[in-house]
Structures are given as C-alpha cells and as structure tokens.
Amino acid sequence: MIKLRKLEIYDLEAYEYWKSPEHSYHSLNGPYFKKDSKKEVEKMIQDLKNDFLKAADVLDNKRIISNEKNEIIGEVSWYWKSKETNWLEIGIVIFNEKFWGKGIGYLALKLWMSEVFNEKREILRIGISTWSGNMGMIKLAEKLGMRKEAEYRKARIVNGEHFDSVSYGILREEWENKTTSYNNV
C-alpha cells in the first residue's frame, strides 16, 4: 500500500540520499537535462531545512510517495506549462528501483491526478511529457487514459542518440468519467 504525503523535516536525510545524482532513475527521468551535483543537492536540502524551520509550506507542488513503513519510494509533482491558461503538467519518479514494475507508479499517479483535479478546480486538463525512450512512462500515461497529443521528432538527446519528445493529456471530464467507472467496478 502506498500513500502520497507532504515532505516532512524528518524526511530530509532520506530525501537527500534519493535526490543524489548516482541513482539509476536519473537515466529515465529527463536524462537530457543537467543533473544536480552532490553540492547542489546538499544546498537544496539545507534550503528546505531552513524553510521548515520558518514554518514555510515546503514543496507545495510535490508529494512524497511512501509505503506502509513511511519510507520514501518516490515523488509526484506538478508544474505550470502555462499559468496564464491554467495548463499544468504532472510528473512522477520512483526513486528506488526495487519498486519498479510493481504498479506503484500507476497507483501514485492515479491518486495524484485526482488530488490535482480536486484541489485545482480551474484546471481543465492535465498533461505529461516524456521521451520516446521511456516506454514505462508512455505505457503508464496510456493506462491512465491519457491520449497522445504531441510528438516532437528528435527533440531529445540521450547518450548521443536522438529521441522524440512525446506529450499526453487528459481532460477533466474524461478523468471524472474514468474515475466514476473505477468506482463502479
């Protein structure tokens, strides 16, 4: 069983460990972007600690995916694609590869999509973008009922090889119809 929860100050040591650049998930999670160095991760953790001490709302656009032992498995997030038009995208990463291929990503993203649609009533669609080499994310988007909306050919370079950038989306009414059918099963 998994749950989505906010990052807590007691999570910072484990969060720093998982955000460090040596983990395997970095090879799938936007491998075309520059990764934070160990020093940059340490600074991010110190900044988070300072925010916690000031009682600030930390990582409001993210949730930790944790198991029944409250261990950090991964995280989900949202970010604005265009705040002016209420267009946001979501993301997910499962940090610990021993949890890959077990359906946790599907459960977590399903919970996250429901939470985002429920909390942000102005949002009419949710999108997700990945690269054509990340078949797990593509299959996950399709399993969640998202439709392929765009493909930008040879837009991403991973290990010297060109891949397409692909985008999927789902409308609020499509999600609500889908989740209603989930609840009737």
mmCIF file of C-alpha atoms in Angstrom:
data_model
loop_
_atom_site.group_PDB
_atom_site.id
_atom_site.type_symbol
_atom_site.label_atom_id
_atom_site.label_comp_id
_atom_site.label_asym_id
_atom_site.label_seq_id
_atom_site.Cartn_x
_atom_site.Cartn_y
_atom_site.Cartn_z
ATOM 1 C CA MET A 1 0.000 0.000 0.000
ATOM 2 C CA ILE A 2 1.263 3.448 -0.860
ATOM 3 C CA LYS A 3 0.262 6.949 0.106
ATOM 4 C CA LEU A 4 1.019 10.459 -1.075
ATOM 5 C CA ARG A 5 2.119 12.874 1.603
ATOM 6 C CA LYS A 6 3.975 16.101 2.072
ATOM 7 C CA LEU A 7 7.694 16.094 2.696
ATOM 8 C CA GLU A 8 8.476 16.409 6.416
ATOM 9 C CA ILE A 9 11.638 17.634 8.112
ATOM 10 C CA TYR A 10 12.394 14.095 9.316
ATOM 11 C CA ASP A 11 12.491 13.010 5.629
ATOM 12 C CA LEU A 12 15.378 15.272 4.672
ATOM 13 C CA GLU A 13 18.203 12.773 5.147
ATOM 14 C CA ALA A 14 16.451 10.125 3.037
ATOM 15 C CA TYR A 15 15.326 12.740 0.501
ATOM 16 C CA GLU A 16 18.912 13.951 0.105
ATOM 17 C CA TYR A 17 20.045 10.367 -0.427
ATOM 18 C CA TRP A 18 17.468 9.776 -3.172
ATOM 19 C CA LYS A 19 17.998 13.128 -4.906
ATOM 20 C CA SER A 20 21.752 12.463 -5.237
ATOM 21 C CA PRO A 21 22.982 12.054 -8.827
ATOM 22 C CA GLU A 22 24.221 8.444 -8.629
ATOM 23 C CA HIS A 23 20.801 6.722 -8.667
ATOM 24 C CA SER A 24 19.512 4.716 -11.643
ATOM 25 C CA TYR A 25 16.232 6.607 -12.019
ATOM 26 C CA HIS A 26 18.154 9.578 -13.430
ATOM 27 C CA SER A 27 18.739 7.565 -16.625
ATOM 28 C CA LEU A 28 14.971 7.652 -17.313
ATOM 29 C CA ASN A 29 13.765 10.822 -15.601
ATOM 30 C CA GLY A 30 14.652 13.602 -18.038
ATOM 31 C CA PRO A 31 18.137 12.265 -18.790
ATOM 32 C CA TYR A 32 18.622 15.110 -21.300
ATOM 33 C CA PHE A 33 18.540 17.723 -18.505
ATOM 34 C CA LYS A 34 21.549 18.629 -16.389
ATOM 35 C CA LYS A 35 21.520 16.749 -13.087
ATOM 36 C CA ASP A 36 22.173 18.484 -9.791
ATOM 37 C CA SER A 37 25.606 17.838 -8.372
ATOM 38 C CA LYS A 38 26.061 16.441 -4.864
ATOM 39 C CA LYS A 39 26.804 20.020 -3.675
ATOM 40 C CA GLU A 40 23.652 21.377 -5.329
ATOM 41 C CA VAL A 41 21.567 18.649 -3.678
ATOM 42 C CA GLU A 42 23.137 19.465 -0.291
ATOM 43 C CA LYS A 43 22.255 23.156 -0.786
ATOM 44 C CA MET A 44 18.678 22.260 -1.765
ATOM 45 C CA ILE A 45 18.321 20.177 1.414
ATOM 46 C CA GLN A 46 19.728 23.000 3.554
ATOM 47 C CA ASP A 47 17.267 25.427 1.935
ATOM 48 C CA LEU A 48 14.409 23.002 2.651
ATOM 49 C CA LYS A 49 15.551 22.671 6.268
ATOM 50 C CA ASN A 50 15.571 26.477 6.595
ATOM 51 C CA ASP A 51 12.066 26.629 5.109
ATOM 52 C CA PHE A 52 10.835 24.019 7.594
ATOM 53 C CA LEU A 53 12.326 25.996 10.471
ATOM 54 C CA LYS A 54 10.462 29.095 9.239
ATOM 55 C CA ALA A 55 7.243 27.024 9.089
ATOM 56 C CA ALA A 56 7.018 27.628 5.354
ATOM 57 C CA ASP A 57 4.908 25.430 3.091
ATOM 58 C CA VAL A 58 7.619 23.239 1.604
ATOM 59 C CA LEU A 59 7.390 21.754 -1.894
ATOM 60 C CA ASP A 60 3.726 22.635 -2.285
ATOM 61 C CA ASN A 61 3.665 21.262 -5.839
ATOM 62 C CA LYS A 62 5.094 17.858 -4.844
ATOM 63 C CA ARG A 63 4.119 14.874 -2.747
ATOM 64 C CA ILE A 64 6.272 12.067 -1.469
ATOM 65 C CA ILE A 65 5.241 8.539 -2.397
ATOM 66 C CA SER A 66 5.735 6.392 0.694
ATOM 67 C CA ASN A 67 4.925 2.855 1.731
ATOM 68 C CA GLU A 68 3.286 1.465 4.879
ATOM 69 C CA LYS A 69 6.634 1.832 6.708
ATOM 70 C CA ASN A 70 6.611 5.533 5.732
ATOM 71 C CA GLU A 71 9.772 5.028 3.625
ATOM 72 C CA ILE A 72 10.268 7.327 0.659
ATOM 73 C CA ILE A 73 9.725 5.449 -2.599
ATOM 74 C CA GLY A 74 9.449 8.383 -4.992
ATOM 75 C CA GLU A 75 7.626 11.621 -5.647
ATOM 76 C CA VAL A 76 4.933 13.144 -7.813
ATOM 77 C CA SER A 77 4.841 16.766 -8.887
ATOM 78 C CA TRP A 78 3.033 19.333 -10.968
ATOM 79 C CA TYR A 79 4.372 22.391 -12.759
ATOM 80 C CA TRP A 80 2.883 25.134 -14.867
ATOM 81 C CA LYS A 81 3.187 24.738 -18.610
ATOM 82 C CA SER A 82 1.211 27.977 -18.956
ATOM 83 C CA LYS A 83 -0.160 29.551 -15.781
ATOM 84 C CA GLU A 84 -1.979 32.143 -17.911
ATOM 85 C CA THR A 85 -4.144 29.413 -19.434
ATOM 86 C CA ASN A 86 -4.338 27.068 -16.406
ATOM 87 C CA TRP A 87 -2.256 24.445 -18.194
ATOM 88 C CA LEU A 88 -0.186 22.251 -15.972
ATOM 89 C CA GLU A 89 1.777 19.077 -16.338
ATOM 90 C CA ILE A 90 2.465 16.365 -13.821
ATOM 91 C CA GLY A 91 5.397 14.091 -13.268
ATOM 92 C CA ILE A 92 6.403 11.056 -11.290
ATOM 93 C CA VAL A 93 9.628 9.368 -10.346
ATOM 94 C CA ILE A 94 10.097 6.145 -8.418
ATOM 95 C CA PHE A 95 13.491 6.580 -6.767
ATOM 96 C CA ASN A 96 14.098 3.054 -5.569
ATOM 97 C CA GLU A 97 14.393 0.594 -8.449
ATOM 98 C CA LYS A 98 13.326 -2.343 -6.245
ATOM 99 C CA PHE A 99 9.837 -0.795 -6.514
ATOM 100 C CA TRP A 100 9.883 -0.518 -10.330
ATOM 101 C CA GLY A 101 7.429 -2.642 -12.302
ATOM 102 C CA LYS A 102 5.106 -3.256 -9.339
ATOM 103 C CA GLY A 103 2.249 -0.911 -10.296
ATOM 104 C CA ILE A 104 3.227 1.712 -7.725
ATOM 105 C CA GLY A 105 3.639 4.409 -10.382
ATOM 106 C CA TYR A 106 0.133 3.731 -11.663
ATOM 107 C CA LEU A 107 -1.416 3.913 -8.186
ATOM 108 C CA ALA A 108 0.555 7.018 -7.221
ATOM 109 C CA LEU A 109 -0.186 8.920 -10.419
ATOM 110 C CA LYS A 110 -3.871 7.976 -10.254
ATOM 111 C CA LEU A 111 -4.033 9.391 -6.708
ATOM 112 C CA TRP A 112 -2.070 12.481 -7.763
ATOM 113 C CA MET A 113 -4.262 13.230 -10.777
ATOM 114 C CA SER A 114 -7.364 13.017 -8.596
ATOM 115 C CA GLU A 115 -5.783 15.278 -5.979
ATOM 116 C CA VAL A 116 -4.708 17.880 -8.540
ATOM 117 C CA PHE A 117 -8.111 17.933 -10.255
ATOM 118 C CA ASN A 118 -9.889 18.152 -6.861
ATOM 119 C CA GLU A 119 -7.689 20.923 -5.435
ATOM 120 C CA LYS A 120 -7.367 22.999 -8.608
ATOM 121 C CA ARG A 121 -10.913 23.364 -9.853
ATOM 122 C CA GLU A 122 -9.811 25.790 -12.585
ATOM 123 C CA ILE A 123 -7.706 23.102 -14.275
ATOM 124 C CA LEU A 124 -9.495 21.569 -17.257
ATOM 125 C CA ARG A 125 -6.670 19.288 -18.410
ATOM 126 C CA ILE A 126 -3.543 17.622 -17.111
ATOM 127 C CA GLY A 127 -0.594 16.788 -19.309
ATOM 128 C CA ILE A 128 2.507 14.679 -19.032
ATOM 129 C CA SER A 129 5.628 14.779 -21.197
ATOM 130 C CA THR A 130 8.360 12.225 -21.613
ATOM 131 C CA TRP A 131 10.787 10.959 -24.226
ATOM 132 C CA SER A 132 10.299 8.079 -26.625
ATOM 133 C CA GLY A 133 12.960 6.005 -24.865
ATOM 134 C CA ASN A 134 10.930 5.905 -21.638
ATOM 135 C CA MET A 135 8.437 3.199 -22.566
ATOM 136 C CA GLY A 136 7.387 2.748 -18.941
ATOM 137 C CA MET A 137 6.126 6.325 -18.739
ATOM 138 C CA ILE A 138 4.416 6.082 -22.136
ATOM 139 C CA LYS A 139 2.587 2.900 -21.092
ATOM 140 C CA LEU A 140 1.685 4.485 -17.743
ATOM 141 C CA ALA A 141 0.153 7.549 -19.427
ATOM 142 C CA GLU A 142 -1.882 5.330 -21.745
ATOM 143 C CA LYS A 143 -3.001 3.052 -18.886
ATOM 144 C CA LEU A 144 -4.269 6.137 -17.051
ATOM 145 C CA GLY A 145 -6.443 7.021 -20.061
ATOM 146 C CA MET A 146 -4.283 9.852 -21.347
ATOM 147 C CA ARG A 147 -4.217 10.496 -25.090
ATOM 148 C CA LYS A 148 -1.111 11.187 -27.110
ATOM 149 C CA GLU A 149 -1.382 14.843 -28.084
ATOM 150 C CA ALA A 150 2.024 15.738 -29.492
ATOM 151 C CA GLU A 151 5.246 14.225 -30.712
ATOM 152 C CA TYR A 152 8.283 16.371 -31.375
ATOM 153 C CA ARG A 153 10.642 14.368 -33.521
ATOM 154 C CA LYS A 154 14.284 14.037 -32.495
ATOM 155 C CA ALA A 155 13.844 16.685 -29.790
ATOM 156 C CA ARG A 156 15.765 14.917 -27.002
ATOM 157 C CA ILE A 157 19.343 13.670 -26.946
ATOM 158 C CA VAL A 158 20.220 10.837 -24.579
ATOM 159 C CA ASN A 159 23.704 9.322 -24.632
ATOM 160 C CA GLY A 160 24.332 10.865 -28.053
ATOM 161 C CA GLU A 161 21.169 9.370 -29.579
ATOM 162 C CA HIS A 162 18.119 11.397 -30.672
ATOM 163 C CA PHE A 163 14.676 10.557 -29.293
ATOM 164 C CA ASP A 164 11.256 12.102 -29.753
ATOM 165 C CA SER A 165 9.582 14.163 -27.050
ATOM 166 C CA VAL A 166 6.018 12.933 -26.520
ATOM 167 C CA SER A 167 3.149 14.570 -24.677
ATOM 168 C CA TYR A 168 -0.045 13.040 -23.342
ATOM 169 C CA GLY A 169 -3.090 14.673 -21.820
ATOM 170 C CA ILE A 170 -6.452 14.065 -20.276
ATOM 171 C CA LEU A 171 -9.399 16.433 -19.831
ATOM 172 C CA ARG A 172 -11.167 16.833 -16.511
ATOM 173 C CA GLU A 173 -14.397 15.312 -17.853
ATOM 174 C CA GLU A 174 -12.502 12.317 -19.271
ATOM 175 C CA TRP A 175 -10.817 11.774 -15.904
ATOM 176 C CA GLU A 176 -14.081 12.111 -13.990
ATOM 177 C CA ASN A 177 -15.797 9.620 -16.309
ATOM 178 C CA LYS A 178 -12.879 7.223 -15.919
ATOM 179 C CA THR A 179 -12.741 7.502 -12.128
ATOM 180 C CA THR A 180 -16.513 7.043 -11.919
ATOM 181 C CA SER A 181 -16.109 3.796 -13.848
ATOM 182 C CA TYR A 182 -13.246 2.781 -11.485
ATOM 183 C CA ASN A 183 -15.567 3.272 -8.528
ATOM 184 C CA ASN A 184 -18.354 1.199 -10.114
ATOM 185 C CA VAL A 185 -16.143 -1.864 -10.560
#
